[in-house]
Amino acid sequence: MHDTSRPSDLSLAQAKIILETQLASRAANPVELALDEAEGSVLTEALVAPIGLPPFDNSAMDGYALASDSLRGKGPYELPLDGRTLAGQDPAPLKAGHARRITTGAAMPEGADAVIIQEKVTLDGEAISFDERIAADTFVRHAGEDLAEGEVLLQRSTRLGPLQLALAANVGVARLKVRPRPRVAVISTGDELIEPGSRRGHGEIYDSNRYLLASLAEQLGGDVVLATTCGDDREALIRALDTATSVADLVVTSGGVSVGDADLLPELIAQQGDIHFHKLALKPGRPVLFGTVNETPILALPGNPVSVMVTCLQLVAPALDHLAGAPARKPLRISAQLDGRVTKSHARLEFQRGQLIQSSSGKFWVSPVSGQGSHRIAALRDADCFLVLPEGPQSYADGDSILVEPLIQYLR
Ligand code: AMP
Ligand code: MG
């Protein structure tokens, strides 16, 4: 294979800077959303805790609340019972020298400063007895020990996931000021594409990129509002782009962006809008294009499914971050030892597909999956990471240390 990179091809790092420059200022306007609508959106202001957590002193266990200084001398101790406090109740003060039956999460009554767990107690009619001395604060969860009232609970620009929504709920906040998830339109392009479920003629293939991209875009923080397929036809492509750009904040296409006879998108986008970059020093995914059509950004990815996966994770992910007003996520890359040998046929940055194995001592090993062709979607199934092979070196020996990007970080 010959090296198809050109000295003029931008690096992935340069491409990401262009993305940021173009997109950071286009983040959607803030809206206020209820918690159950806010998943995946991004805070436009810090969330300050209106109450502390826990909001009041409460029992960590099912047992008996008591005043530790009411235990005098050596045990065993006996305390008469003073009723019961369940979680949710507002307790009356504890009678001096008594114990109160209490459940986990119930407010500590005034006058009590410790809880003895029920397992250590003998209940004898209206009194309890036990041997062990109980120190103040035993099994008491103190108001504000987890979070103080007035503390910043979530910083501005935080993306709201399960924990963040739970935190807002836990301090009683029902609505949040956020930028909503950017709306994404997905268009698969190619005359050969047909719908799964339909009858296939020779030369035709089922459109998989539409499903790959729609699902990835959702997982990466987008709100997919349109997913469609379009043939390699100029007029049809213009119509599809008009529709997509009218409903979405970002259009993501696949196919038709290289130099083949049916690759119409580069010329069409240049005529209908602007191209910010086209072709990167990257494998797979070299022909990827970033432009603007009808004032809407478009990432036009190549058609091969593995190229789609790579360019989507490397470029659509940060694009969605910028449009959401969130800091661009930094891919997590870990060092692993190569199990096998790897060669590149070029000097470009390459993302090969691999399997990560952790030894019993915790060390990471990585082996490339067999079938590195960018059309090999079935081989992609066996991969759980990318081997990140930087610009320059072209061969790696068994045991070499290389950087690996686990795919799980991108998937929710
Ligand atoms: P292209 O980038 O249009 O030259 O397409 C490159 C390769 O990807 C060709 O083999 C296409 O048939 C294939 N391809 C393009 N679009 C899709 C799609 N939506 N689903 C599956 N394969 C595709
Ligand atoms: Mg094509």
mmCIF file of N, CA, C and O in Angstrom, residues 18-98:
data_model
loop_
_atom_site.group_PDB
_atom_site.id
_atom_site.type_symbol
_atom_site.label_atom_id
_atom_site.label_comp_id
_atom_site.label_asym_id
_atom_site.label_seq_id
_atom_site.Cartn_x
_atom_site.Cartn_y
_atom_site.Cartn_z
ATOM 1 N N ILE A 18 -9.597 23.830 15.111
ATOM 2 C CA ILE A 18 -10.535 24.483 14.184
ATOM 3 C C ILE A 18 -11.979 24.232 14.636
ATOM 4 O O ILE A 18 -12.812 25.141 14.639
ATOM 5 N N LEU A 19 -12.240 23.015 15.053
ATOM 6 C CA LEU A 19 -13.585 22.705 15.571
ATOM 7 C C LEU A 19 -13.945 23.648 16.708
ATOM 8 O O LEU A 19 -15.030 24.217 16.750
ATOM 9 N N GLU A 20 -13.013 23.788 17.640
ATOM 10 C CA GLU A 20 -13.289 24.625 18.812
ATOM 11 C C GLU A 20 -13.518 26.073 18.397
ATOM 12 O O GLU A 20 -14.452 26.725 18.863
ATOM 13 N N THR A 21 -12.658 26.575 17.508
ATOM 14 C CA THR A 21 -12.786 27.962 17.071
ATOM 15 C C THR A 21 -14.142 28.199 16.418
ATOM 16 O O THR A 21 -14.795 29.214 16.660
ATOM 17 N N GLN A 22 -14.567 27.260 15.603
ATOM 18 C CA GLN A 22 -15.819 27.431 14.872
ATOM 19 C C GLN A 22 -17.048 27.217 15.757
ATOM 20 O O GLN A 22 -18.086 27.828 15.526
ATOM 21 N N LEU A 23 -16.937 26.313 16.731
ATOM 22 C CA LEU A 23 -18.154 25.837 17.399
ATOM 23 C C LEU A 23 -18.377 26.393 18.799
ATOM 24 O O LEU A 23 -19.523 26.469 19.245
ATOM 25 N N ALA A 24 -17.297 26.791 19.487
ATOM 26 C CA ALA A 24 -17.473 27.176 20.891
ATOM 27 C C ALA A 24 -18.437 28.357 21.007
ATOM 28 O O ALA A 24 -19.215 28.459 21.953
ATOM 29 N N SER A 25 -18.407 29.252 20.014
ATOM 30 C CA SER A 25 -19.277 30.437 20.075
ATOM 31 C C SER A 25 -20.701 30.112 19.626
ATOM 32 O O SER A 25 -21.581 30.972 19.674
ATOM 33 N N ARG A 26 -20.940 28.896 19.182
ATOM 34 C CA ARG A 26 -22.272 28.553 18.671
ATOM 35 C C ARG A 26 -23.087 27.752 19.677
ATOM 36 O O ARG A 26 -24.140 27.221 19.313
ATOM 37 N N ALA A 27 -22.587 27.642 20.888
ATOM 38 C CA ALA A 27 -23.322 26.852 21.892
ATOM 39 C C ALA A 27 -24.743 27.396 22.032
ATOM 40 O O ALA A 27 -24.971 28.601 21.960
ATOM 41 N N ALA A 28 -25.675 26.481 22.210
ATOM 42 C CA ALA A 28 -27.101 26.831 22.248
ATOM 43 C C ALA A 28 -27.415 27.783 23.398
ATOM 44 O O ALA A 28 -26.684 27.844 24.388
ATOM 45 N N ASN A 29 -28.500 28.536 23.289
ATOM 46 C CA ASN A 29 -28.932 29.445 24.347
ATOM 47 C C ASN A 29 -29.421 28.663 25.555
ATOM 48 O O ASN A 29 -30.008 27.600 25.403
ATOM 49 N N PRO A 30 -29.178 29.233 26.745
ATOM 50 C CA PRO A 30 -29.619 28.537 27.961
ATOM 51 C C PRO A 30 -31.145 28.431 28.031
ATOM 52 O O PRO A 30 -31.860 29.315 27.583
ATOM 53 N N VAL A 31 -31.601 27.326 28.584
ATOM 54 C CA VAL A 31 -33.018 27.139 28.883
ATOM 55 C C VAL A 31 -33.105 26.586 30.298
ATOM 56 O O VAL A 31 -32.094 26.170 30.868
ATOM 57 N N GLU A 32 -34.320 26.602 30.852
ATOM 58 C CA GLU A 32 -34.496 25.995 32.166
ATOM 59 C C GLU A 32 -35.235 24.676 31.979
ATOM 60 O O GLU A 32 -36.270 24.637 31.329
ATOM 61 N N LEU A 33 -34.667 23.597 32.500
ATOM 62 C CA LEU A 33 -35.289 22.284 32.305
ATOM 63 C C LEU A 33 -35.553 21.621 33.652
ATOM 64 O O LEU A 33 -34.788 21.781 34.608
ATOM 65 N N ALA A 34 -36.652 20.848 33.686
ATOM 66 C CA ALA A 34 -36.937 20.018 34.856
ATOM 67 C C ALA A 34 -35.926 18.877 34.887
ATOM 68 O O ALA A 34 -35.366 18.499 33.856
ATOM 69 N N LEU A 35 -35.698 18.327 36.072
ATOM 70 C CA LEU A 35 -34.668 17.289 36.221
ATOM 71 C C LEU A 35 -34.865 16.130 35.251
ATOM 72 O O LEU A 35 -33.910 15.616 34.678
ATOM 73 N N ASP A 36 -36.119 15.720 35.059
ATOM 74 C CA ASP A 36 -36.314 14.551 34.198
ATOM 75 C C ASP A 36 -36.181 14.868 32.715
ATOM 76 O O ASP A 36 -36.293 13.981 31.881
ATOM 77 N N GLU A 37 -35.921 16.129 32.372
ATOM 78 C CA GLU A 37 -35.660 16.482 30.971
ATOM 79 C C GLU A 37 -34.196 16.871 30.772
ATOM 80 O O GLU A 37 -33.768 17.122 29.652
ATOM 81 N N ALA A 38 -33.443 16.943 31.860
ATOM 82 C CA ALA A 38 -32.144 17.625 31.800
ATOM 83 C C ALA A 38 -30.953 16.700 31.557
ATOM 84 O O ALA A 38 -29.828 17.158 31.404
ATOM 85 N N GLU A 39 -31.181 15.410 31.495
ATOM 86 C CA GLU A 39 -30.064 14.476 31.324
ATOM 87 C C GLU A 39 -29.239 14.815 30.080
ATOM 88 O O GLU A 39 -29.795 15.047 29.003
ATOM 89 N N GLY A 40 -27.941 14.889 30.222
ATOM 90 C CA GLY A 40 -27.055 15.142 29.088
ATOM 91 C C GLY A 40 -26.882 16.614 28.767
ATOM 92 O O GLY A 40 -26.040 16.966 27.949
ATOM 93 N N SER A 41 -27.678 17.490 29.388
ATOM 94 C CA SER A 41 -27.481 18.920 29.134
ATOM 95 C C SER A 41 -26.392 19.444 30.065
ATOM 96 O O SER A 41 -25.898 18.732 30.934
ATOM 97 N N VAL A 42 -26.013 20.721 29.864
ATOM 98 C CA VAL A 42 -24.821 21.256 30.534
ATOM 99 C C VAL A 42 -25.184 22.514 31.321
ATOM 100 O O VAL A 42 -25.823 23.429 30.777
ATOM 101 N N LEU A 43 -24.786 22.559 32.579
ATOM 102 C CA LEU A 43 -25.128 23.698 33.446
ATOM 103 C C LEU A 43 -24.523 25.000 32.921
ATOM 104 O O LEU A 43 -23.347 25.031 32.547
ATOM 105 N N THR A 44 -25.312 26.070 32.923
ATOM 106 C CA THR A 44 -24.762 27.369 32.519
ATOM 107 C C THR A 44 -24.363 28.198 33.729
ATOM 108 O O THR A 44 -23.789 29.263 33.590
ATOM 109 N N GLU A 45 -24.719 27.733 34.910
ATOM 110 C CA GLU A 45 -24.254 28.418 36.131
ATOM 111 C C GLU A 45 -24.014 27.376 37.214
ATOM 112 O O GLU A 45 -24.581 26.284 37.166
ATOM 113 N N ALA A 46 -23.157 27.732 38.158
ATOM 114 C CA ALA A 46 -22.867 26.784 39.247
ATOM 115 C C ALA A 46 -24.135 26.532 40.043
ATOM 116 O O ALA A 46 -24.967 27.426 40.208
ATOM 117 N N LEU A 47 -24.271 25.331 40.534
ATOM 118 C CA LEU A 47 -25.388 25.012 41.424
ATOM 119 C C LEU A 47 -24.876 25.090 42.863
ATOM 120 O O LEU A 47 -24.005 24.321 43.279
ATOM 121 N N VAL A 48 -25.417 26.078 43.596
ATOM 122 C CA VAL A 48 -25.039 26.268 45.002
ATOM 123 C C VAL A 48 -26.071 25.545 45.860
ATOM 124 O O VAL A 48 -27.275 25.691 45.639
ATOM 125 N N ALA A 49 -25.587 24.761 46.820
ATOM 126 C CA ALA A 49 -26.500 23.932 47.618
ATOM 127 C C ALA A 49 -27.361 24.800 48.526
ATOM 128 O O ALA A 49 -26.830 25.484 49.407
ATOM 129 N N PRO A 50 -28.694 24.797 48.345
ATOM 130 C CA PRO A 50 -29.556 25.583 49.229
ATOM 131 C C PRO A 50 -29.704 24.961 50.609
ATOM 132 O O PRO A 50 -30.123 25.641 51.545
ATOM 133 N N ILE A 51 -29.392 23.681 50.725
ATOM 134 C CA ILE A 51 -29.396 23.027 52.044
ATOM 135 C C ILE A 51 -28.133 22.178 52.149
ATOM 136 O O ILE A 51 -27.502 21.871 51.137
ATOM 137 N N GLY A 52 -27.770 21.819 53.372
ATOM 138 C CA GLY A 52 -26.627 20.930 53.555
ATOM 139 C C GLY A 52 -27.055 19.486 53.395
ATOM 140 O O GLY A 52 -28.243 19.164 53.366
ATOM 141 N N LEU A 53 -26.088 18.591 53.297
ATOM 142 C CA LEU A 53 -26.350 17.145 53.227
ATOM 143 C C LEU A 53 -25.480 16.437 54.252
ATOM 144 O O LEU A 53 -24.275 16.664 54.264
ATOM 145 N N PRO A 54 -26.030 15.579 55.081
ATOM 146 C CA PRO A 54 -27.475 15.422 55.261
ATOM 147 C C PRO A 54 -28.085 16.717 55.796
ATOM 148 O O PRO A 54 -27.387 17.522 56.412
ATOM 149 N N PRO A 55 -29.386 16.907 55.616
ATOM 150 C CA PRO A 55 -30.013 18.155 56.051
ATOM 151 C C PRO A 55 -30.171 18.238 57.574
ATOM 152 O O PRO A 55 -30.387 19.319 58.104
ATOM 153 N N PHE A 56 -30.103 17.120 58.285
ATOM 154 C CA PHE A 56 -30.268 17.130 59.756
ATOM 155 C C PHE A 56 -29.487 15.949 60.318
ATOM 156 O O PHE A 56 -29.189 14.986 59.597
ATOM 157 N N ASP A 57 -29.151 16.019 61.622
ATOM 158 C CA ASP A 57 -28.491 14.884 62.272
ATOM 159 C C ASP A 57 -29.441 13.694 62.244
ATOM 160 O O ASP A 57 -30.615 13.831 62.591
ATOM 161 N N ASN A 58 -28.937 12.533 61.823
ATOM 162 C CA ASN A 58 -29.833 11.370 61.776
ATOM 163 C C ASN A 58 -29.068 10.097 62.085
ATOM 164 O O ASN A 58 -27.836 10.072 62.119
ATOM 165 N N SER A 59 -29.845 9.041 62.326
ATOM 166 C CA SER A 59 -29.241 7.777 62.734
ATOM 167 C C SER A 59 -28.737 7.005 61.522
ATOM 168 O O SER A 59 -29.404 6.933 60.489
ATOM 169 N N ALA A 60 -27.530 6.420 61.655
ATOM 170 C CA ALA A 60 -26.952 5.621 60.580
ATOM 171 C C ALA A 60 -27.426 4.177 60.641
ATOM 172 O O ALA A 60 -27.155 3.397 59.735
ATOM 173 N N MET A 61 -28.116 3.804 61.721
ATOM 174 C CA MET A 61 -28.476 2.394 61.919
ATOM 175 C C MET A 61 -29.856 2.287 62.546
ATOM 176 O O MET A 61 -30.385 3.256 63.095
ATOM 177 N N ASP A 62 -30.405 1.095 62.483
ATOM 178 C CA ASP A 62 -31.599 0.790 63.269
ATOM 179 C C ASP A 62 -31.133 0.453 64.689
ATOM 180 O O ASP A 62 -30.261 -0.413 64.854
ATOM 181 N N GLY A 63 -31.684 1.135 65.689
ATOM 182 C CA GLY A 63 -31.221 0.890 67.054
ATOM 183 C C GLY A 63 -31.918 1.796 68.040
ATOM 184 O O GLY A 63 -33.131 2.024 67.930
ATOM 185 N N TYR A 64 -31.131 2.334 68.976
ATOM 186 C CA TYR A 64 -31.694 3.157 70.033
ATOM 187 C C TYR A 64 -30.824 4.405 70.198
ATOM 188 O O TYR A 64 -29.604 4.302 70.344
ATOM 189 N N ALA A 65 -31.491 5.565 70.168
ATOM 190 C CA ALA A 65 -30.772 6.826 70.373
ATOM 191 C C ALA A 65 -30.716 7.105 71.870
ATOM 192 O O ALA A 65 -31.687 6.861 72.594
ATOM 193 N N LEU A 66 -29.553 7.610 72.296
ATOM 194 C CA LEU A 66 -29.414 7.890 73.727
ATOM 195 C C LEU A 66 -28.413 9.037 73.923
ATOM 196 O O LEU A 66 -27.757 9.461 72.966
ATOM 197 N N ALA A 67 -28.344 9.515 75.170
ATOM 198 C CA ALA A 67 -27.326 10.515 75.506
ATOM 199 C C ALA A 67 -26.135 9.764 76.086
ATOM 200 O O ALA A 67 -26.285 9.049 77.082
ATOM 201 N N SER A 68 -24.955 9.892 75.442
ATOM 202 C CA SER A 68 -23.817 9.079 75.881
ATOM 203 C C SER A 68 -23.454 9.365 77.341
ATOM 204 O O SER A 68 -22.993 8.480 78.049
ATOM 205 N N ASP A 69 -23.704 10.619 77.799
ATOM 206 C CA ASP A 69 -23.304 10.922 79.187
ATOM 207 C C ASP A 69 -24.322 10.417 80.215
ATOM 208 O O ASP A 69 -24.151 10.620 81.408
ATOM 209 N N SER A 70 -25.401 9.775 79.719
ATOM 210 C CA SER A 70 -26.328 9.174 80.698
ATOM 211 C C SER A 70 -25.856 7.786 81.115
ATOM 212 O O SER A 70 -26.465 7.145 81.968
ATOM 213 N N LEU A 71 -24.757 7.311 80.490
ATOM 214 C CA LEU A 71 -24.198 6.003 80.875
ATOM 215 C C LEU A 71 -23.097 6.252 81.900
ATOM 216 O O LEU A 71 -22.038 6.750 81.566
ATOM 217 N N ARG A 72 -23.404 5.950 83.120
ATOM 218 C CA ARG A 72 -22.441 6.246 84.199
ATOM 219 C C ARG A 72 -21.794 4.953 84.663
ATOM 220 O O ARG A 72 -22.455 3.906 84.677
ATOM 221 N N GLY A 73 -20.523 5.042 85.050
ATOM 222 C CA GLY A 73 -19.817 3.890 85.631
ATOM 223 C C GLY A 73 -19.616 2.777 84.622
ATOM 224 O O GLY A 73 -19.684 2.997 83.416
ATOM 225 N N LYS A 74 -19.372 1.590 85.146
ATOM 226 C CA LYS A 74 -19.169 0.427 84.286
ATOM 227 C C LYS A 74 -20.522 -0.204 83.970
ATOM 228 O O LYS A 74 -21.428 -0.146 84.780
ATOM 229 N N GLY A 75 -20.594 -0.869 82.786
ATOM 230 C CA GLY A 75 -21.822 -1.546 82.398
ATOM 231 C C GLY A 75 -22.056 -2.764 83.268
ATOM 232 O O GLY A 75 -21.222 -3.068 84.126
ATOM 233 N N PRO A 76 -23.077 -3.570 83.045
ATOM 234 C CA PRO A 76 -24.119 -3.282 82.031
ATOM 235 C C PRO A 76 -24.974 -2.065 82.392
ATOM 236 O O PRO A 76 -25.058 -1.690 83.572
ATOM 237 N N TYR A 77 -25.590 -1.517 81.341
ATOM 238 C CA TYR A 77 -26.441 -0.326 81.499
ATOM 239 C C TYR A 77 -27.878 -0.702 81.227
ATOM 240 O O TYR A 77 -28.145 -1.583 80.424
ATOM 241 N N GLU A 78 -28.761 -0.010 81.880
ATOM 242 C CA GLU A 78 -30.175 -0.192 81.579
ATOM 243 C C GLU A 78 -30.820 1.178 81.442
ATOM 244 O O GLU A 78 -30.606 2.056 82.279
ATOM 245 N N LEU A 79 -31.568 1.346 80.341
ATOM 246 C CA LEU A 79 -32.256 2.628 80.117
ATOM 247 C C LEU A 79 -33.729 2.358 79.815
ATOM 248 O O LEU A 79 -34.040 1.478 79.008
ATOM 249 N N PRO A 80 -34.611 3.107 80.459
ATOM 250 C CA PRO A 80 -36.032 2.978 80.095
ATOM 251 C C PRO A 80 -36.276 3.552 78.693
ATOM 252 O O PRO A 80 -35.561 4.458 78.265
ATOM 253 N N LEU A 81 -37.270 3.011 77.999
ATOM 254 C CA LEU A 81 -37.577 3.458 76.627
ATOM 255 C C LEU A 81 -38.450 4.710 76.638
ATOM 256 O O LEU A 81 -39.341 4.835 77.474
ATOM 257 N N ASP A 82 -38.177 5.572 75.660
ATOM 258 C CA ASP A 82 -39.007 6.768 75.473
ATOM 259 C C ASP A 82 -39.514 6.758 74.030
ATOM 260 O O ASP A 82 -39.039 7.511 73.184
ATOM 261 N N GLY A 83 -40.393 5.836 73.728
ATOM 262 C CA GLY A 83 -41.075 5.819 72.428
ATOM 263 C C GLY A 83 -40.172 5.474 71.259
ATOM 264 O O GLY A 83 -39.123 4.840 71.425
ATOM 265 N N ARG A 84 -40.587 5.935 70.069
ATOM 266 C CA ARG A 84 -39.986 5.464 68.831
ATOM 267 C C ARG A 84 -39.973 6.613 67.829
ATOM 268 O O ARG A 84 -40.940 7.392 67.765
ATOM 269 N N THR A 85 -38.893 6.742 67.045
ATOM 270 C CA THR A 85 -38.854 7.731 65.962
ATOM 271 C C THR A 85 -38.515 7.015 64.662
ATOM 272 O O THR A 85 -37.471 6.357 64.573
ATOM 273 N N LEU A 86 -39.415 7.138 63.670
ATOM 274 C CA LEU A 86 -39.181 6.534 62.354
ATOM 275 C C LEU A 86 -38.659 7.591 61.392
ATOM 276 O O LEU A 86 -38.850 8.798 61.616
ATOM 277 N N ALA A 87 -38.009 7.144 60.308
ATOM 278 C CA ALA A 87 -37.544 8.071 59.273
ATOM 279 C C ALA A 87 -38.733 8.882 58.771
ATOM 280 O O ALA A 87 -39.801 8.321 58.508
ATOM 281 N N GLY A 88 -38.532 10.190 58.663
ATOM 282 C CA GLY A 88 -39.605 11.058 58.189
ATOM 283 C C GLY A 88 -40.331 11.780 59.309
ATOM 284 O O GLY A 88 -41.013 12.769 59.062
ATOM 285 N N GLN A 89 -40.194 11.302 60.532
ATOM 286 C CA GLN A 89 -40.900 11.947 61.656
ATOM 287 C C GLN A 89 -40.054 13.052 62.274
ATOM 288 O O GLN A 89 -38.825 12.998 62.239
ATOM 289 N N ASP A 90 -40.781 14.040 62.836
ATOM 290 C CA ASP A 90 -40.108 15.140 63.530
ATOM 291 C C ASP A 90 -40.121 14.785 65.017
ATOM 292 O O ASP A 90 -41.167 14.826 65.654
ATOM 293 N N PRO A 91 -38.980 14.379 65.597
ATOM 294 C CA PRO A 91 -39.011 13.753 66.921
ATOM 295 C C PRO A 91 -39.180 14.754 68.071
ATOM 296 O O PRO A 91 -38.659 15.867 68.019
ATOM 297 N N ALA A 92 -39.891 14.294 69.093
ATOM 298 C CA ALA A 92 -39.941 15.056 70.347
ATOM 299 C C ALA A 92 -38.592 14.875 71.046
ATOM 300 O O ALA A 92 -37.905 13.873 70.824
ATOM 301 N N PRO A 93 -38.177 15.838 71.900
ATOM 302 C CA PRO A 93 -36.904 15.689 72.620
ATOM 303 C C PRO A 93 -36.895 14.399 73.450
ATOM 304 O O PRO A 93 -37.945 13.936 73.887
ATOM 305 N N LEU A 94 -35.687 13.862 73.624
ATOM 306 C CA LEU A 94 -35.534 12.618 74.399
ATOM 307 C C LEU A 94 -35.593 12.942 75.895
ATOM 308 O O LEU A 94 -34.939 13.880 76.358
ATOM 309 N N LYS A 95 -36.395 12.146 76.613
ATOM 310 C CA LYS A 95 -36.436 12.328 78.073
ATOM 311 C C LYS A 95 -35.079 11.972 78.669
ATOM 312 O O LYS A 95 -34.489 10.958 78.273
ATOM 313 N N ALA A 96 -34.618 12.773 79.640
ATOM 314 C CA ALA A 96 -33.299 12.540 80.241
ATOM 315 C C ALA A 96 -33.208 11.114 80.766
ATOM 316 O O ALA A 96 -34.175 10.586 81.334
ATOM 317 N N GLY A 97 -32.052 10.458 80.524
ATOM 318 C CA GLY A 97 -31.813 9.124 81.061
ATOM 319 C C GLY A 97 -32.579 8.024 80.341
ATOM 320 O O GLY A 97 -32.614 6.890 80.814
ATOM 321 N N HIS A 98 -33.194 8.325 79.186
ATOM 322 C CA HIS A 98 -33.962 7.339 78.428
ATOM 323 C C HIS A 98 -33.263 6.979 77.126
ATOM 324 O O HIS A 98 -32.255 7.575 76.759
#
